[in-house]
JSON list of C-alpha atoms in Angstrom, two decimals:
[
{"chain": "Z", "resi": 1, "resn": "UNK", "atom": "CA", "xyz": [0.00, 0.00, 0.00]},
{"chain": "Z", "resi": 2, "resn": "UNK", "atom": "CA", "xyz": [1.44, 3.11, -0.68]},
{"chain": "Z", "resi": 3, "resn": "UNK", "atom": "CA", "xyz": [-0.01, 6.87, 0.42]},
{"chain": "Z", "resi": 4, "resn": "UNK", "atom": "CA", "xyz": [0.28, 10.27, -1.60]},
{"chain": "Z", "resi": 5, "resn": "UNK", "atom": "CA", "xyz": [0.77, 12.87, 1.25]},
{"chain": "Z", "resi": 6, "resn": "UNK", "atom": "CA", "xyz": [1.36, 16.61, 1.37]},
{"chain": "Z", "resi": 7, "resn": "UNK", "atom": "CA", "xyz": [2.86, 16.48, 5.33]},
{"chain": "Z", "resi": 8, "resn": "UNK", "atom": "CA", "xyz": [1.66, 20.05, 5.61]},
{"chain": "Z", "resi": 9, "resn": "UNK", "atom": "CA", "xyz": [-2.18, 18.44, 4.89]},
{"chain": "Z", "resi": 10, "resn": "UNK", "atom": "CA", "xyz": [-4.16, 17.84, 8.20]},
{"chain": "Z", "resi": 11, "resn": "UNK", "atom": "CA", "xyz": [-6.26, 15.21, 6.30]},
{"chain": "Z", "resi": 12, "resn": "UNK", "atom": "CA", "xyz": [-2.91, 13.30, 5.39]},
{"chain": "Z", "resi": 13, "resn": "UNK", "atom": "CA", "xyz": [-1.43, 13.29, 8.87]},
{"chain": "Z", "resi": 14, "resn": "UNK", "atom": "CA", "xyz": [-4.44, 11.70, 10.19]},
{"chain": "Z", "resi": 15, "resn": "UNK", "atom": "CA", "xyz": [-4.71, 8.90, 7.79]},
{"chain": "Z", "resi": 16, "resn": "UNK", "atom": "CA", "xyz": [-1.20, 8.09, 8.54]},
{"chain": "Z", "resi": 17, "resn": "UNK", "atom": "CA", "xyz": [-1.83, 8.28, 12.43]},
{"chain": "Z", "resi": 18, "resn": "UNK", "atom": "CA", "xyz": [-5.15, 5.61, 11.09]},
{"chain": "Z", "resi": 19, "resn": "UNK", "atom": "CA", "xyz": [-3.02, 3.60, 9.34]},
{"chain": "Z", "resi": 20, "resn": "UNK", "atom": "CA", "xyz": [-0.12, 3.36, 11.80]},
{"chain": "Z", "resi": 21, "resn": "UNK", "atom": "CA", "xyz": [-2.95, 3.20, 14.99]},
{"chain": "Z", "resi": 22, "resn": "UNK", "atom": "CA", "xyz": [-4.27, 0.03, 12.99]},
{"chain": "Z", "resi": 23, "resn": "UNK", "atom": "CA", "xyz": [-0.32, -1.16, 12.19]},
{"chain": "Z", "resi": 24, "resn": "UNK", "atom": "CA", "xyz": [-1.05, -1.27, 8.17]},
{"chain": "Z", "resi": 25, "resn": "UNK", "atom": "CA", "xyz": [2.26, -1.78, 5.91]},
{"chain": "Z", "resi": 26, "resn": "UNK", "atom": "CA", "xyz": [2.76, 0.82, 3.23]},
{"chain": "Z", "resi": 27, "resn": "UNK", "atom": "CA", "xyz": [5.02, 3.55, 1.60]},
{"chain": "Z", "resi": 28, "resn": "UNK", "atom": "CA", "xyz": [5.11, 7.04, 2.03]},
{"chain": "Z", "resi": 29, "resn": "UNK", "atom": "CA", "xyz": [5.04, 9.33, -1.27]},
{"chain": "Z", "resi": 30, "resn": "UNK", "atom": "CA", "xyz": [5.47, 12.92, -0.67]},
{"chain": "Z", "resi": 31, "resn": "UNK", "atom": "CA", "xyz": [3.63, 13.46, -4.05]},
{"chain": "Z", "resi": 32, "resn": "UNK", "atom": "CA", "xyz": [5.31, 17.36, -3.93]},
{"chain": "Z", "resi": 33, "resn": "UNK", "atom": "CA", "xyz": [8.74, 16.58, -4.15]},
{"chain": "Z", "resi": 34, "resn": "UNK", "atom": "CA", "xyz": [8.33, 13.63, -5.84]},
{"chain": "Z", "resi": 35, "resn": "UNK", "atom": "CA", "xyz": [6.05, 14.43, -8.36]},
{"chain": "Z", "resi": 36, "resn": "UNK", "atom": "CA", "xyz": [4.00, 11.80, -10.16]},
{"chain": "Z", "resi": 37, "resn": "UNK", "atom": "CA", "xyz": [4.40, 11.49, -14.03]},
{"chain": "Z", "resi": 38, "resn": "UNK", "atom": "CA", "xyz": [1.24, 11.55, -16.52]},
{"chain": "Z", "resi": 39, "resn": "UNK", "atom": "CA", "xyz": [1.37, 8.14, -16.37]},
{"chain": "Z", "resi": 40, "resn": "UNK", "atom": "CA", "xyz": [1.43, 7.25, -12.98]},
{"chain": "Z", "resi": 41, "resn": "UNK", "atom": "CA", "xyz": [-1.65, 10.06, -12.41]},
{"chain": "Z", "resi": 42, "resn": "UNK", "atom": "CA", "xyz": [-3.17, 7.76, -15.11]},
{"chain": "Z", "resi": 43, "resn": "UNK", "atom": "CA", "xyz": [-2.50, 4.72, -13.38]},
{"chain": "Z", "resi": 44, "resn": "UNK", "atom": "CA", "xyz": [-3.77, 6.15, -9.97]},
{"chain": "Z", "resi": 45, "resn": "UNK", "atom": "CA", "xyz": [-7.22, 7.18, -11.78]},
{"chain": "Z", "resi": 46, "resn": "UNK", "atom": "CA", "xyz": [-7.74, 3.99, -13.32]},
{"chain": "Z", "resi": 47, "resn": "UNK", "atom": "CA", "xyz": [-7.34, 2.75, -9.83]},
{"chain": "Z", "resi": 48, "resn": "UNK", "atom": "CA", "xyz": [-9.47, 5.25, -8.20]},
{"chain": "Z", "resi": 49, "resn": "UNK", "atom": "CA", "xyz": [-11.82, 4.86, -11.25]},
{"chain": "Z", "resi": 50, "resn": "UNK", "atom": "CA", "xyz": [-12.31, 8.46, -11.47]},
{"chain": "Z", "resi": 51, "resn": "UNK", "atom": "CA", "xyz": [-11.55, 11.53, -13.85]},
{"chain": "Z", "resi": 52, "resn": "UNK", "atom": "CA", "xyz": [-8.47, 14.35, -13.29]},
{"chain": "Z", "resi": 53, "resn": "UNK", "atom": "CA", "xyz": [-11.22, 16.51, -12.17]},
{"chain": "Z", "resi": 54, "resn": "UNK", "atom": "CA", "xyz": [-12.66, 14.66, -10.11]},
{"chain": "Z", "resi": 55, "resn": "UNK", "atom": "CA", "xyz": [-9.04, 14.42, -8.07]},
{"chain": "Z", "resi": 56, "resn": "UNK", "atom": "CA", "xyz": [-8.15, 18.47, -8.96]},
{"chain": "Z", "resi": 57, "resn": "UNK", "atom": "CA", "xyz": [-7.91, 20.84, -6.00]},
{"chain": "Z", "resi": 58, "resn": "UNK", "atom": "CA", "xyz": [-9.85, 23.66, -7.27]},
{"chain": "Z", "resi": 59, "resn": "UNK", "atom": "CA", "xyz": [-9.83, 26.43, -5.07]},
{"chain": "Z", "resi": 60, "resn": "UNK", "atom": "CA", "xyz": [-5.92, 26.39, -4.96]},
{"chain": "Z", "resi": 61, "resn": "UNK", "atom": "CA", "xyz": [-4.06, 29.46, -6.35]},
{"chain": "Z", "resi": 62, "resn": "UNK", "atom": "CA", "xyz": [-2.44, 27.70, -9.26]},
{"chain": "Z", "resi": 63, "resn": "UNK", "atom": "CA", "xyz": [-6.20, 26.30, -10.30]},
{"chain": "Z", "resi": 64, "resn": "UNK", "atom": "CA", "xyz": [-7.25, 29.92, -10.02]},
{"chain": "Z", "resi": 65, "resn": "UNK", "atom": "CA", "xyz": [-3.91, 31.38, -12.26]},
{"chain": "Z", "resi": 66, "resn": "UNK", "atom": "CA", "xyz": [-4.90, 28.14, -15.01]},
{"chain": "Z", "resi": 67, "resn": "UNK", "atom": "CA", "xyz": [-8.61, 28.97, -14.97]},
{"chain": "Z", "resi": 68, "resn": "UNK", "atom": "CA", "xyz": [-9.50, 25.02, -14.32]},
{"chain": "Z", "resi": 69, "resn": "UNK", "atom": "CA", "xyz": [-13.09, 25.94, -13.41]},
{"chain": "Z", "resi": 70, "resn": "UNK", "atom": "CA", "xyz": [-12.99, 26.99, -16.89]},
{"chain": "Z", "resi": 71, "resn": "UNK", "atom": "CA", "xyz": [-12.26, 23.93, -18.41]},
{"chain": "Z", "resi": 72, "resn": "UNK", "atom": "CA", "xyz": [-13.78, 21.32, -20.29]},
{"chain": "Z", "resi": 73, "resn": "UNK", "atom": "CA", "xyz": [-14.71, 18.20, -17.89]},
{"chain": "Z", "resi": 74, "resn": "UNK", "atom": "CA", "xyz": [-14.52, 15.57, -21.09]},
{"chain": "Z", "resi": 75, "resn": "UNK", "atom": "CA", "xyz": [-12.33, 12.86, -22.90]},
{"chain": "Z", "resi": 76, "resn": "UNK", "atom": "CA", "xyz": [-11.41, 15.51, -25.11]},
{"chain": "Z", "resi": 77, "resn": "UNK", "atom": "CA", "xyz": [-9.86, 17.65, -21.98]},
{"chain": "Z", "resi": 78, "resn": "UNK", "atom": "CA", "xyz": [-8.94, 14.63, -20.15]},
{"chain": "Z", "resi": 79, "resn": "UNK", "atom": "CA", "xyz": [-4.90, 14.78, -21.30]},
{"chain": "Z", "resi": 80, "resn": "UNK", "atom": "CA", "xyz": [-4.56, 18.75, -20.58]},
{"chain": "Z", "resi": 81, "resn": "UNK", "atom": "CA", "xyz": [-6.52, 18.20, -17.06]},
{"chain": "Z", "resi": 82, "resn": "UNK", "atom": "CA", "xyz": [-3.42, 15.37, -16.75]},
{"chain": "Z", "resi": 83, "resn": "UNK", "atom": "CA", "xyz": [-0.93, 17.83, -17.80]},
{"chain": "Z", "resi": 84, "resn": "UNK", "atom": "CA", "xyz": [-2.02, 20.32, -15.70]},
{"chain": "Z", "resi": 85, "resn": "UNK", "atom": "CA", "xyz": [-1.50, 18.02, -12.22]},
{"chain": "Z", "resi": 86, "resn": "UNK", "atom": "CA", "xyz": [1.82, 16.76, -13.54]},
{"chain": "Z", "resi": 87, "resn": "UNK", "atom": "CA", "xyz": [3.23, 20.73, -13.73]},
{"chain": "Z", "resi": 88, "resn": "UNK", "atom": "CA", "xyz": [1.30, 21.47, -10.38]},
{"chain": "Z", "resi": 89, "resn": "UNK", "atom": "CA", "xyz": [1.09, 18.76, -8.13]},
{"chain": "Z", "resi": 90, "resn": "UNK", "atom": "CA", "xyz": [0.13, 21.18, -5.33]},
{"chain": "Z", "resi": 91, "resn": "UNK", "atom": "CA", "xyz": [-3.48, 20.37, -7.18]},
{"chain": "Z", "resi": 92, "resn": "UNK", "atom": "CA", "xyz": [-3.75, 16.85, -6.54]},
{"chain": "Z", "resi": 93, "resn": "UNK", "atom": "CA", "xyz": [-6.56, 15.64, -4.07]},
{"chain": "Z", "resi": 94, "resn": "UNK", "atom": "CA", "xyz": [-5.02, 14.11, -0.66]},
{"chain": "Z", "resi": 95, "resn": "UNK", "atom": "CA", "xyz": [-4.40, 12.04, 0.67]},
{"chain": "Z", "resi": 96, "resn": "UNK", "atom": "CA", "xyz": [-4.41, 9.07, -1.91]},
{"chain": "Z", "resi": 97, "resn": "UNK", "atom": "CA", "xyz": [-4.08, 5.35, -1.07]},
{"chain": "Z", "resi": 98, "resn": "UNK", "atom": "CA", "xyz": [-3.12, 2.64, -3.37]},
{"chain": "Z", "resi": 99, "resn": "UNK", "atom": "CA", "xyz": [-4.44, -0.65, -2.09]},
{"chain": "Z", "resi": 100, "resn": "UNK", "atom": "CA", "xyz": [-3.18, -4.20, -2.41]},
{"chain": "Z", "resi": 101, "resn": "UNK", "atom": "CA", "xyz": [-5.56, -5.64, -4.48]},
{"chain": "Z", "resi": 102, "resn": "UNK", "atom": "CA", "xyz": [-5.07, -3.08, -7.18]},
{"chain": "Z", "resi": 103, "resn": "UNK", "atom": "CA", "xyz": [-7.78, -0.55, -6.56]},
{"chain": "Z", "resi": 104, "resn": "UNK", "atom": "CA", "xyz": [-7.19, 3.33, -4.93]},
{"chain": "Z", "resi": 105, "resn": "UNK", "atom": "CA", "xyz": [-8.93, 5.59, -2.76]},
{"chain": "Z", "resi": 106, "resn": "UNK", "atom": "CA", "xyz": [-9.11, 9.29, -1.84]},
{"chain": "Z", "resi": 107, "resn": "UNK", "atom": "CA", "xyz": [-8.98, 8.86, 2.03]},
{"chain": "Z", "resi": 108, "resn": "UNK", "atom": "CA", "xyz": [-10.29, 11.95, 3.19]},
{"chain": "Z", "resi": 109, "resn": "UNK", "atom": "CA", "xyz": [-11.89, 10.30, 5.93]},
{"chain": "Z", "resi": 110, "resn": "UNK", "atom": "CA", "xyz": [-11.38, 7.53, 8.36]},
{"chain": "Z", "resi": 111, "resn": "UNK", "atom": "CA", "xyz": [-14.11, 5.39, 6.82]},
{"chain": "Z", "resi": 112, "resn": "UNK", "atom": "CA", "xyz": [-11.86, 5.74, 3.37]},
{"chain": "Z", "resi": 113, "resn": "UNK", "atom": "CA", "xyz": [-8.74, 4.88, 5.11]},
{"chain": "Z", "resi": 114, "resn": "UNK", "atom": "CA", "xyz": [-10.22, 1.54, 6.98]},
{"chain": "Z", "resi": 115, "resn": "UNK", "atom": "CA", "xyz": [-11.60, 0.90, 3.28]},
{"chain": "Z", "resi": 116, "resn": "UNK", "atom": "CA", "xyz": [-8.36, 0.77, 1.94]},
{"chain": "Z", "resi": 117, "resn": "UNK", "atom": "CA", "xyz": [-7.30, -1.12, 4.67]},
{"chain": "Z", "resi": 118, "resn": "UNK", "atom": "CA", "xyz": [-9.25, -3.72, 4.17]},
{"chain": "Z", "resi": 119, "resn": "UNK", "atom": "CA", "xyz": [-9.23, -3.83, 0.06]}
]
């Protein structure tokens, strides 16, 4: 299992406090410095089953600057949305958790985390 944190991220520190509380095994990523590649935000979607925008932190400054709220939310858009969390991963949705059998979650909450626990 391996977790996408931002350590500044209240919501990240207390899925890891979950996850070590319940003594799960996984990986740390600190997803800011070291920054996923279009391809491994694709893989993590696929996994969490969702679009880019559905994982896009919108109300960030750097959404604001790119005008994301602005953009199309369709396959046509889906590669630039990609793009766009690549060059600022500050945008990414956290925490993320990449479970054993293969799927993801977005463990915002303690429910998520357990989920992924248990997947």
């Amino acid at each position: 299992m391996e977790i996408w944190i931002n350590p500044a991220c209240s919501k990240c520190r207390s899925a890891l406090r979950l996850l070590d509380a319940e003594g799960a095994a996984y990986t740390v990523r600190r997803y800011l410095e070291d920054v996923p590649s279009p391809d491994e935000i694709r893989a993590v979607l696929d996994r969490l089953g969702l679009e880019p925008w559905d994982i896009t932190r919108t109300q960030e400054a750097d959404a604001k600057d790119l005008g994301l709220k602005e953009w199309p939310r369709d396959a046509d858009a889906r590669e630039r949305w990609i793009t766009a969390l690549a060059e600022h991963p500050k945008l990414i949705q956290r925490p993320i958790i990449t479970a054993e059998d293969g799927t993801a979650v977005v463990a915002r909450t303690d429910e998520a985390v357990r989920d992924a626990m248990g997947r």
